[in-house]
Coordinates of C-alpha atoms and ligand atoms in Angstrom, one line a residue:
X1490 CA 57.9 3.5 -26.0
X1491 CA 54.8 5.3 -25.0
X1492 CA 53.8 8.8 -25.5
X1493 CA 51.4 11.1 -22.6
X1494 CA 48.2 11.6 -23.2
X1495 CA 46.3 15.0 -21.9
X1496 CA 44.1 14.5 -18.7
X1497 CA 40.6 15.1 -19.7
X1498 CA 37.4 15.2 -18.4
X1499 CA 35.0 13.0 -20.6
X1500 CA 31.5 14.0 -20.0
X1501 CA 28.7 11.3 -18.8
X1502 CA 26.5 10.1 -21.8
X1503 CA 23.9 8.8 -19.0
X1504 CA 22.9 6.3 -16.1
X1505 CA 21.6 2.8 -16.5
X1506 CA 20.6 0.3 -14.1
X1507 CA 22.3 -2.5 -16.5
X1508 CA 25.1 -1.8 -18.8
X1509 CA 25.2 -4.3 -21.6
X1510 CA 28.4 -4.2 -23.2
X1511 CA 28.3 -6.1 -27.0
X1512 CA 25.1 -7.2 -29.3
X1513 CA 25.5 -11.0 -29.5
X1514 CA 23.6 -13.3 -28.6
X1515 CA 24.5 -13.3 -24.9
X1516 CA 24.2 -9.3 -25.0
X1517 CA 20.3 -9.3 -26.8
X1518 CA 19.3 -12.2 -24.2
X1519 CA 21.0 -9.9 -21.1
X1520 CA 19.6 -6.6 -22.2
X1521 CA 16.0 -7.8 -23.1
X1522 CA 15.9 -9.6 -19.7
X1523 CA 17.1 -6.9 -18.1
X1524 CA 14.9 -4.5 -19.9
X1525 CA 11.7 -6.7 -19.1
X1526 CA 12.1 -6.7 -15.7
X1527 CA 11.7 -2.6 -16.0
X1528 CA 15.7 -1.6 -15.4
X1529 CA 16.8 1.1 -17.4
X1530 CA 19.0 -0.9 -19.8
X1531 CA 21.9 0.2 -22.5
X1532 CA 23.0 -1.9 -24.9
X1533 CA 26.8 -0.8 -26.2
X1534 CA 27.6 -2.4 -29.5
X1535 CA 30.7 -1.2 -31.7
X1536 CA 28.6 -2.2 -35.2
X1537 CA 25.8 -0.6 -36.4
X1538 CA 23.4 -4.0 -35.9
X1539 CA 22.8 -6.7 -33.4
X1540 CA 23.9 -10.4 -33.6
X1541 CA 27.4 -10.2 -32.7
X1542 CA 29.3 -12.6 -34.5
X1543 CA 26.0 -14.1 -35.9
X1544 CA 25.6 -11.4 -38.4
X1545 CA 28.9 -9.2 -38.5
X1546 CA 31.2 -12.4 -38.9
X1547 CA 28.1 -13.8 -40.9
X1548 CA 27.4 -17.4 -39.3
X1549 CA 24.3 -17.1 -40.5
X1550 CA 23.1 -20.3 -38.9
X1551 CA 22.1 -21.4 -34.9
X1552 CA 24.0 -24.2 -33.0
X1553 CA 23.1 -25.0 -29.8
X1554 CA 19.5 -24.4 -30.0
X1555 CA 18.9 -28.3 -29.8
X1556 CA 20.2 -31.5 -28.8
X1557 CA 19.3 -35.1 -28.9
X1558 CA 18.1 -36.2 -26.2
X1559 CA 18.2 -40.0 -25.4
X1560 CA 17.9 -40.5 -29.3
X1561 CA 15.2 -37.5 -29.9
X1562 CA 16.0 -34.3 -31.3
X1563 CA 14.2 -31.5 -29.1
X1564 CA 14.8 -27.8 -28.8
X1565 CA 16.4 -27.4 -25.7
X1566 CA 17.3 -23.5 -25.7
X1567 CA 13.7 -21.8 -25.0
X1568 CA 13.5 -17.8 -23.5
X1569 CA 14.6 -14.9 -24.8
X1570 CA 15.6 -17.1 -27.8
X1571 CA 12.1 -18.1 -28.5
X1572 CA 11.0 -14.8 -29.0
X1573 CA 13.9 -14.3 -31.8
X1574 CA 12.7 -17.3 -33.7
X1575 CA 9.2 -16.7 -33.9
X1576 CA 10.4 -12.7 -35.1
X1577 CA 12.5 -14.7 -37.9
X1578 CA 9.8 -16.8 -39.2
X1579 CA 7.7 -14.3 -39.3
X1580 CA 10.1 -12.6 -41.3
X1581 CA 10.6 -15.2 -43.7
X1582 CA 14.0 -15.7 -42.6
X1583 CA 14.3 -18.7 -40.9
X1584 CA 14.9 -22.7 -42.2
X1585 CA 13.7 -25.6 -40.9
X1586 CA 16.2 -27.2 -38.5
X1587 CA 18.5 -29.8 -40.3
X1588 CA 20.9 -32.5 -39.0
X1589 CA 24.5 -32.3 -38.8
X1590 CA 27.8 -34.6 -37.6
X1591 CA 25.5 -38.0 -38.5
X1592 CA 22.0 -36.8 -37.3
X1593 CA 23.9 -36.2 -33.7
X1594 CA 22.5 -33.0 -33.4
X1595 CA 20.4 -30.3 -35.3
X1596 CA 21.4 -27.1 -36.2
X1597 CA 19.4 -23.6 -38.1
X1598 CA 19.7 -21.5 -41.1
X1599 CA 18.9 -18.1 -40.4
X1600 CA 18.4 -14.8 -42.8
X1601 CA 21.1 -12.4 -41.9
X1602 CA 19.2 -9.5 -42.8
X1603 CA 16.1 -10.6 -41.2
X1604 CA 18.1 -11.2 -37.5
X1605 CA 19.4 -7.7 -37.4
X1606 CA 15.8 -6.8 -38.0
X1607 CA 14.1 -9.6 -35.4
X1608 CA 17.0 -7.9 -32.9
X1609 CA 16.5 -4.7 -33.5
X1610 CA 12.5 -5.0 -32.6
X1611 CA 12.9 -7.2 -29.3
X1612 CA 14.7 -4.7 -27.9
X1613 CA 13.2 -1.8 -28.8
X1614 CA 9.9 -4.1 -27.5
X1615 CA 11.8 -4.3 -24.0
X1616 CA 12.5 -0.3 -23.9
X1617 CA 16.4 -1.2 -24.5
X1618 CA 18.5 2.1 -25.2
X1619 CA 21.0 1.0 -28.1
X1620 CA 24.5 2.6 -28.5
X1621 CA 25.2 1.7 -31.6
X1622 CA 28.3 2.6 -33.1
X1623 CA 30.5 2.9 -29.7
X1624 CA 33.2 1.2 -28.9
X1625 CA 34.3 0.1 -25.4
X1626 CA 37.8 1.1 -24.6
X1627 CA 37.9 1.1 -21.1
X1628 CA 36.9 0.7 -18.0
X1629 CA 36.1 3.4 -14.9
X1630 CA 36.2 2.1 -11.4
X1631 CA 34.4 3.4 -8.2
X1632 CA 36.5 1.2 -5.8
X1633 CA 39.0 -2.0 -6.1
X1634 CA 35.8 -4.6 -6.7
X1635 CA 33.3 -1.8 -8.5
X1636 CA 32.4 -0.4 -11.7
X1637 CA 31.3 2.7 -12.2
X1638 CA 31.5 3.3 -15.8
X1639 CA 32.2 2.0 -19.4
X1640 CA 34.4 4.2 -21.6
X1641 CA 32.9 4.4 -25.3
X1642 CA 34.4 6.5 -28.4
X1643 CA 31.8 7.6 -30.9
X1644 CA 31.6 10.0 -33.5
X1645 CA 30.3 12.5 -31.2
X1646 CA 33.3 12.2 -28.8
X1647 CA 34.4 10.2 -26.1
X1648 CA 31.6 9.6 -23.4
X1649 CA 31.4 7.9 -20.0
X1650 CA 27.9 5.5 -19.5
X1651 CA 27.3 5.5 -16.0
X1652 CA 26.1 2.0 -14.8
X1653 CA 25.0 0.2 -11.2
X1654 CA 25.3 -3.6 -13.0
X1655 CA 27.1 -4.0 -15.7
X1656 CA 27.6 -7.3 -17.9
X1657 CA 29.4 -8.4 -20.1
X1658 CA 28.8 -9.9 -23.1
X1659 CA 31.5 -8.9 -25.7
X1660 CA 33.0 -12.3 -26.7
X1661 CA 36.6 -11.1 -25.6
X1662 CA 36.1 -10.3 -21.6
X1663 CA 37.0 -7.0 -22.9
X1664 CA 35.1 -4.9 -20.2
X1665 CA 35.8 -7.9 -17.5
X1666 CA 39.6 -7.3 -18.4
X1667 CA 39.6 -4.1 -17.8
X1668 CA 37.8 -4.3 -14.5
X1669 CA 40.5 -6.4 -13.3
X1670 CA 38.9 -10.0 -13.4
X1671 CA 40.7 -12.7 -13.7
X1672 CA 40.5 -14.5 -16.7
X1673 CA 42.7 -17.2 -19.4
X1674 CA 43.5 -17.2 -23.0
X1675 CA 43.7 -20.5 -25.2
X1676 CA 44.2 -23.6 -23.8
X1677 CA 47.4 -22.7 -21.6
X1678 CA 49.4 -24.0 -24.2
X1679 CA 49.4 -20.5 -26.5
X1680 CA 46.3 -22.2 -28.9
X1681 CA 43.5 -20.4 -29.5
X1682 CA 40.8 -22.0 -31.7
X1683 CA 41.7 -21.4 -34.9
X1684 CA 38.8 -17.9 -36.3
X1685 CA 37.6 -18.3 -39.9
X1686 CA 36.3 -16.0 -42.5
X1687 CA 32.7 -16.9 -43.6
X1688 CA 31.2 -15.8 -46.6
X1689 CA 27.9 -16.4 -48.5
X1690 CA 27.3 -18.0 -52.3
X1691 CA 25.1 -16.8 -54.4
X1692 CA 23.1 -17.6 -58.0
X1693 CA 23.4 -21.5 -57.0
X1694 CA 20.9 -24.0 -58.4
X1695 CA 19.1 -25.3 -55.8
X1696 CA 18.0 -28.5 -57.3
X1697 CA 21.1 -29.2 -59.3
X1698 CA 23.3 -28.5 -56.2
X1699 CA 21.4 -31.2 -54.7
X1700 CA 22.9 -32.3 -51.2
X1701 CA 26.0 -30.6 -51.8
X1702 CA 26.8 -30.2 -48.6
X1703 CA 28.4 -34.1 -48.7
X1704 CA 29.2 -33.7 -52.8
X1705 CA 31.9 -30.5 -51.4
X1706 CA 33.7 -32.5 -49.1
X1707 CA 34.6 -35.2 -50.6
X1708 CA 35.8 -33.4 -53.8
X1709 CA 37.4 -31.2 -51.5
X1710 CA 39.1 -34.7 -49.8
X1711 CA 39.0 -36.1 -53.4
X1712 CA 41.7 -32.9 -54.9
X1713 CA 43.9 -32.6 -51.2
X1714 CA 45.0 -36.3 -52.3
X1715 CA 45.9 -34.9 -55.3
X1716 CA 48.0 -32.4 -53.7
X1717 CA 45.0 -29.6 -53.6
X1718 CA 45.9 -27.2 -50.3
X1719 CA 42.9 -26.1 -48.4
X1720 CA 42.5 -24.1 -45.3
X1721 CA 41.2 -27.1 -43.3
X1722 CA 39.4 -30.3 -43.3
X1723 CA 35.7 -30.8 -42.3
X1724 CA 34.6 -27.7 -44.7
X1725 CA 30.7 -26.6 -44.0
X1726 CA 28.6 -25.7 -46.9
X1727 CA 25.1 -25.6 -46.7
X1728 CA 21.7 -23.5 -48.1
X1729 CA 20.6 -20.6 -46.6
X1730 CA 16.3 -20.0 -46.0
X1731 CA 16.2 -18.8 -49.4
X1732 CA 17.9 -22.2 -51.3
X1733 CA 19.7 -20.0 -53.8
X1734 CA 22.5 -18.8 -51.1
X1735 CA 24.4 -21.1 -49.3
X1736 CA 27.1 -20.1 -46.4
X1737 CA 30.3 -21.5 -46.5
X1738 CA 32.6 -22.3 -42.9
X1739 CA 35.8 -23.5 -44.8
X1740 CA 38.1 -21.0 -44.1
X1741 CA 41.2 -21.3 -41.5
X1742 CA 42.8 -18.0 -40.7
X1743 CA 46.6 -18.5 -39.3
X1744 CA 49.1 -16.1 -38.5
X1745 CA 52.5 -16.9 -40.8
X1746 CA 54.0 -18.8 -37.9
X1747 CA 50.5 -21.5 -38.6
X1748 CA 49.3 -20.1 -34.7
X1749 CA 45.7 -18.8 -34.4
X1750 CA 45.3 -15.3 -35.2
X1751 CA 44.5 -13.7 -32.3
X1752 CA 41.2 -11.6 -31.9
X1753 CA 42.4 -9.1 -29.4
X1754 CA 45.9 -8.2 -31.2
X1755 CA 45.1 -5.5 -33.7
X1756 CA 47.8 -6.0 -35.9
X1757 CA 47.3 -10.3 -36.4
X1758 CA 43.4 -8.9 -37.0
X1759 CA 44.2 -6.7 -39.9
X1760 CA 46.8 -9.8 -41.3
X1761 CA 43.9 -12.0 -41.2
X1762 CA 41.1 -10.1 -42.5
X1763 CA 42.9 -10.0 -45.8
X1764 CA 44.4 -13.6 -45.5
X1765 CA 40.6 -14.6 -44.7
X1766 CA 39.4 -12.5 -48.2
X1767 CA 42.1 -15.0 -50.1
X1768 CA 41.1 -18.0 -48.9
X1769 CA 37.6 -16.8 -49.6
X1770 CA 38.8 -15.9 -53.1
X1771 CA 40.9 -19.1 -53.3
X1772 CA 38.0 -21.8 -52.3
X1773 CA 35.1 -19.9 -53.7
X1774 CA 37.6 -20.6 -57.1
X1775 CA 37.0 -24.7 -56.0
X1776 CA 34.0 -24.7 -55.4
X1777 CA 32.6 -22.9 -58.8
X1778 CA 34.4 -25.0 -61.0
X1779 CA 34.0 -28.4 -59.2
X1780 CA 30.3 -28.9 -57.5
X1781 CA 27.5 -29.1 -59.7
X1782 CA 24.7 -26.5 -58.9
X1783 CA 27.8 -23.5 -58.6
X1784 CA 28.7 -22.6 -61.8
X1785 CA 27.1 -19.6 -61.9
X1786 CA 27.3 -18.9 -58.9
X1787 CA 29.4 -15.6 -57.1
X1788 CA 30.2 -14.4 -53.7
X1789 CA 27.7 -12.5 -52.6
X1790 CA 28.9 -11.7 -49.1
X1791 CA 32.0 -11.8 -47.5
X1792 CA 31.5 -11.2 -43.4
X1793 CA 32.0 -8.1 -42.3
X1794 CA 34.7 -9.0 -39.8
X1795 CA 36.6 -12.2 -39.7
X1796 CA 35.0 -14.7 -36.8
X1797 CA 36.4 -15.1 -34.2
X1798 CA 36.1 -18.0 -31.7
X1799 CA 38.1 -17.5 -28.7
X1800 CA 39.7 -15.2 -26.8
X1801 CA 39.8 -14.5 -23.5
X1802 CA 37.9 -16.7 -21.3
X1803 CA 36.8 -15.3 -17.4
X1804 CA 38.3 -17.1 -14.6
X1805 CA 35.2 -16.9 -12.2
X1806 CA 33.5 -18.4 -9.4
X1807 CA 33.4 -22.2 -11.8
X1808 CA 34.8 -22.9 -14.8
X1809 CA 32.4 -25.0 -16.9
X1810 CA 34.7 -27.9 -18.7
X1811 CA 34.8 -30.4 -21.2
X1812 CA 34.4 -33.4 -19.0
X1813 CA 31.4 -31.4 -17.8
X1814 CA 30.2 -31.1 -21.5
X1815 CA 30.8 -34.2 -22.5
X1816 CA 29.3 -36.1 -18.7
X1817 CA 26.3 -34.5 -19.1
X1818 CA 26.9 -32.8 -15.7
X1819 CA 24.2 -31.4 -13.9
X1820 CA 24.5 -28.2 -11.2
X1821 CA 22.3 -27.4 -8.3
X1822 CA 22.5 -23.5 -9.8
X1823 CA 21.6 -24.6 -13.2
X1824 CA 20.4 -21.5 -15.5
X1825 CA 19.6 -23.2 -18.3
X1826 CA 21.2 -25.9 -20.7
X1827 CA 24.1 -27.1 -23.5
X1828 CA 23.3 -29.8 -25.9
X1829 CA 26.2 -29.3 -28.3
X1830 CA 29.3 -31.4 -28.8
X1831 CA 32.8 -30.2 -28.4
X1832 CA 33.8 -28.6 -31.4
X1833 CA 37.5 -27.9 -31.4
X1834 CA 39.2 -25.4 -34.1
X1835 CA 42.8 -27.0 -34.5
X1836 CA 45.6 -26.5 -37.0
X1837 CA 44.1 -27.6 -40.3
X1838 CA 41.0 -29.3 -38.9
X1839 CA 38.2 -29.3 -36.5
X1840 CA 38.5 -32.2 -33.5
X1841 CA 34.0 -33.5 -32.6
X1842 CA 34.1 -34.8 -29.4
X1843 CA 30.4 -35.4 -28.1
X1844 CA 28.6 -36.2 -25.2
X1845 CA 28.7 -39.9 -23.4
X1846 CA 25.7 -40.4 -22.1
X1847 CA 22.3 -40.7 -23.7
X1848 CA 20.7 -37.5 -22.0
X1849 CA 22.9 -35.7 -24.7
X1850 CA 23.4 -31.8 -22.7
X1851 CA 24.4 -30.4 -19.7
X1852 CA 23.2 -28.0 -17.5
X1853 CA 25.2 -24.7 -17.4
X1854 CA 25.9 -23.3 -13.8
X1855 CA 25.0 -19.4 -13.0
X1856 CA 28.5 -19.6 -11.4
X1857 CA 30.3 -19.6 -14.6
X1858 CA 28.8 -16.1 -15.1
X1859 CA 30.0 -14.6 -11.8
X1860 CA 33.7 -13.0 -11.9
X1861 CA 36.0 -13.2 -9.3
X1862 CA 37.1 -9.6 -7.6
X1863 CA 34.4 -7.3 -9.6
X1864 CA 31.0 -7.2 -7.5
X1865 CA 28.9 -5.5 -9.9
X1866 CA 29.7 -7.3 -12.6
X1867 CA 28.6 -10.4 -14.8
X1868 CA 30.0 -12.1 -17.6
X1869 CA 28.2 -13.9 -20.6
X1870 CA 28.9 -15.7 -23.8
X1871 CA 31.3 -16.9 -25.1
X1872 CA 33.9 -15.4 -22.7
X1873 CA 32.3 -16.8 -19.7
X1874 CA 34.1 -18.7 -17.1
X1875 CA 35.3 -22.0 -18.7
X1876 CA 37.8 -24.0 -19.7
X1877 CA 39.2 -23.9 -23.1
X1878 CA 37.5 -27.8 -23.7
X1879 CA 34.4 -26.4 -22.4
X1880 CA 34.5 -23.2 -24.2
X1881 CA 34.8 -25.2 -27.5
X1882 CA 31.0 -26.3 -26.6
X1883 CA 29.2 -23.7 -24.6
X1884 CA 30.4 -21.1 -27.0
X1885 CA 27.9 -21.2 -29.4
X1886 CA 24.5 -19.5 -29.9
X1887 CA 22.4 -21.4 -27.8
X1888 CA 24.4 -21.4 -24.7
X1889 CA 24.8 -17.9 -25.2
X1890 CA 21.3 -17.1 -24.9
X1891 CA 20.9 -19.0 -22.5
X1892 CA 23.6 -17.6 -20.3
X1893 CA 22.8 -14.0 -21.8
X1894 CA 19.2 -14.2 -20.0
X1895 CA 20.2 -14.9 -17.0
X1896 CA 22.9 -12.8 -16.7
X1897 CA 20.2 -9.7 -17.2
X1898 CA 17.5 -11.6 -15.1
X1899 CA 20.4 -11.4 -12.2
X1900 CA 21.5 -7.9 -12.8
X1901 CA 17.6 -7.3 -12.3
X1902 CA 17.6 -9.8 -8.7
X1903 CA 20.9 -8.5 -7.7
X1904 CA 19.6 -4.2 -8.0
X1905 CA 15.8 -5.6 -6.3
X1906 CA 17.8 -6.9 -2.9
X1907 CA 20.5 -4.7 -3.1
X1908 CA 22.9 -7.4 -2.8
X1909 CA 26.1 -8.6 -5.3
X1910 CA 25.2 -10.4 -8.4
X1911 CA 27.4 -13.1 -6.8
X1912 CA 25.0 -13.2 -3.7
X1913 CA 21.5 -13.4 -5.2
X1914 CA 19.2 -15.8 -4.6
X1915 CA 19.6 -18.3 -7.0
X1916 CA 16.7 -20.3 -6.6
X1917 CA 14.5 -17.3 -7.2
X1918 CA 16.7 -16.7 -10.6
X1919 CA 15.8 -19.7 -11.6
X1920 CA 11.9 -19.5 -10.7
X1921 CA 12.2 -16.5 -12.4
X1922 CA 14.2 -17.7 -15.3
X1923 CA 11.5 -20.3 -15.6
X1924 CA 8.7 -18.3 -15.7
X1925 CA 10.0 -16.2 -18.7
X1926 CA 10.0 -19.3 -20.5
X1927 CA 13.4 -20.6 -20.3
X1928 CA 14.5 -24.5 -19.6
X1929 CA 16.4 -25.1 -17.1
X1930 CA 17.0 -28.9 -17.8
Ligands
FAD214 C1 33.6 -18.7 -38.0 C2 32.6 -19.0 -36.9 C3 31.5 -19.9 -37.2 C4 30.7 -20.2 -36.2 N1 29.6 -20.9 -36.5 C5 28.6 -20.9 -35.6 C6 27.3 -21.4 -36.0 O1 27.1 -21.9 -37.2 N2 26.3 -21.4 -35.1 C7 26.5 -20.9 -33.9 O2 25.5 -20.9 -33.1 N3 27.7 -20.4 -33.4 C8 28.7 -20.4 -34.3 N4 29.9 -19.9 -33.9 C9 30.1 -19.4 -32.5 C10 29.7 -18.0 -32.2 O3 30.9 -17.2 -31.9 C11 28.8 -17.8 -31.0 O4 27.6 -18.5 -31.3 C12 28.3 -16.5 -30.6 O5 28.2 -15.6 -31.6 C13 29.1 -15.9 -29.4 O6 28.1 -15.0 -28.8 P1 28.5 -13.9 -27.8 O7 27.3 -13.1 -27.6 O8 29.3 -14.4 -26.7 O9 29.6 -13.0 -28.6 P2 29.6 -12.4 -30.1 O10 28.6 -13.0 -31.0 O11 31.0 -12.4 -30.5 O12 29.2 -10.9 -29.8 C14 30.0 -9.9 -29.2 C15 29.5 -8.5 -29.6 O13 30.2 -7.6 -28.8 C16 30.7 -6.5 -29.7 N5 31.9 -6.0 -29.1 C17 33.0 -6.6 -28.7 N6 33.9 -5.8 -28.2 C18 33.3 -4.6 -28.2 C19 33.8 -3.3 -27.7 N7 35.0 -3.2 -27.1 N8 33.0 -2.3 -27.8 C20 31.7 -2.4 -28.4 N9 31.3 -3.6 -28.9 C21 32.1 -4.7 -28.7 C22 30.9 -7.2 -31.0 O14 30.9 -6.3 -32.1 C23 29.8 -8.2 -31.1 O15 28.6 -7.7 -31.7 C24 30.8 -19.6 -34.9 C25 31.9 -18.8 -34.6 C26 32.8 -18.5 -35.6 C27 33.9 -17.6 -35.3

């Protein structure tokens, strides 16, 4: 059943060179590379802060950043990103990087509060117009393979935001979808990695909790024998910069029917935001009366959304994949690097695969940011072109700045030649990726 809406004129908001679309980590790295190189750049972000799923679904913590490279543990993400560390330390709100999955790879704590802030001032520092508080709903196009401009509704009406480049950075493919790119959801089988609701614990003591990240498994393991149900296995709880809060990834949100709720179906989102609260509720409940260090300790932060982490993935010019991932593989259009493992959300667990040779990451191909049938468009993030095995890597953080940069670094190339984003140079996006500090591997 549908009913008919009123034709209406929606008036033009403005004109951009580059039109960011979400506030991520791929959409900060696009819009202050885009912004540096002098475009007139928007950022469109539904929330009211930056960090896309890093702060509104309250990770609270970088992946990605690193990887262990023929038995050494080096920071392999550098750019854009580097400029967001050195704002969090100075900030106060950043840890030390600490070891995870059997000192394969490093990972790092991060103040929530102190990244919205860090975001906030690197873009404003790269003369980034932010839109917060919009959200996209549609797409306008100037012919079959062009955009010519992103829908928003705000509290001051709906507008039109004129763009010449547009990208793409809003973890579903949203504005890609609408354009008419092709693209996949899930692993072809109906799975979708399985989202979870993080939230943060507070009042614990630090040096009574101990190394309670190992002590919580295992009495997690210890009470499932005993007939205990919890979301999933391989729970994650660990201290925040400030010792007294730690962030717990424990949660497993699934539809009734035990599928992944789906992050672009409105109605399984609003099921599992309140299923996410339970579970929050239910292992919060564990954790207080079991682990030494918690018990006095309280919630003191459930994320703002539920986190999600995967929906639609683009279909474009190469899909990065697992085998890719986990070979190593290298690409004669590399932008930048991977060095994480494959990380794979499945019914009641989470499947590590990592990589098989010693080098330990891959490079990550500019193709996989180029859509097929849109010319003035690029995708980053986590909905980038690959496969659902190599999506299960490449989505986190540090492959998102990476791929964020040179997404807006291209936008820039692509407007300076007058040419497609698909038809750049790419050797002079890579000088010029290079030269802004990145690592191309
Ligand atoms: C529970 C969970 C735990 C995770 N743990 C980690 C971790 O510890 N470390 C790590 O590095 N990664 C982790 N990840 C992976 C994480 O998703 C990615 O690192 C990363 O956030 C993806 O970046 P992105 O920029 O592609 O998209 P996102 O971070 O999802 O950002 C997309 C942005 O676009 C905005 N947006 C979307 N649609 C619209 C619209 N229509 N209009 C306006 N705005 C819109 C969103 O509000 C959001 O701000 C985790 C993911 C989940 C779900």
């Amino acid at each position: 059943m549908f009913v008919l809406e009123e034709r209406r004129e929606t008036p033009v908001m403005g004109e951009y060179e580059t039109v960011v679309l979400g506030g991520g980590p791929a959409g900060i790295a696009a819009a202050a590379a885009s912004g540096r190189a002098g475009r007139s750049t928007i950022l469109v972000e539904r929330y009211g802060f930056l960090g896309g799923a890093g702060t509104a679904a309250g990770l609270a913590n970088f992946c990605g950043l690193h990887a262990k490279v023929h038995g050494e543990h080096q920071q392999v993400v550098h750019g854009v990103c580097d400029d967001i560390l050195s704002r969090l330390e100075r900030l106060g709100g950043l840890s030390q990087p600490h070891a995870i999955f059997d000192d394969r790879v490093l990972a790092q704590a991060y103040d929530i509060s102190a990244y919205k802030i860090a975001a906030d001032e690197l873009l404003l520092s790269a003369e980034v117009k932010l839109l917060f508080h919009a959200f996209a709903v549609a797409a306008v196009k100037l012919s079959k393979n062009e955009v010519e401009a992103l829908i928003v509704e705000t509290k001051s009406g709906r507008k039109a935001i004129l763009g010449k480049r547009f990208i793409d950075c809003s973890g579903d493919a949203d504005l890609a979808a609408w354009a008419g790119a092709p693209y996949e959801v899930g692993d072809g089988a109906g799975n979708m990695l399985y989202p979870s609701t993080m939230y943060r614990i507070g009042g614990v003591d630090p040096l009574k909790a101990g190394k309670a990240w190992e002590v919580i498994p295992k009495l997690m393991e210890e009470a499932a024998a005993s007939g205990r149900r919890f979301p999933r296995k391989k729970p994650i709880v660990r201290p925040q910069p400030n010792a007294t809060e730690w962030r717990a990834n424990l949660t497993q949100i699934r539809n009734p029917d035990g599928s992944a709720v789906s992050g672009i179906d409105a109605e399984e989102l609003a099921f599992g935001e309140v299923e996410g609260r339970r579970q929050v509720r239910d292992t919060f409940e564990f954790i207080r009366a079991s682990a030494p260090g918690f018990e006095r300790a309280h919630i003191a932060d459930i994320a703002p959304q539920i986190g999600i982490r995967e929906t639609r993935r683009l279909r474009g010019e190469y899909m990065l994949t697992e085998e890719d991932v986990l070979g190593c593989a290298d690409f004669a259009d590399a932008i930048g690097v991977n060095g994480w493992p494959v990380e794979e959300h499945v019914a009641g667990d989470v499947e590590f695969r990592f990589q098989k040779a010693p080098r330990g990451f891959n490079q990550l191909p500019y193709r996989m940011l180029v859509p097929l049938g849109v010319d003035n468009l690029l995708v980053a993030g986590r909905c980038a072109s690959m496969t659902h095995g190599g999506q299960s890597a490449a989505r986190v953080s540090g492959p998102c700045f990476v791929m964020g940069q040179a997404a807006g670094t291209a936008a820039h190339l692509s407007l300076l030649r007058d040419v497609k984003p698909g038809a750049i140079d790419v050797k002079v996006l890579q000088k010029q990726l290079e030269a802004d500090g990145a690592w191309l591997g």
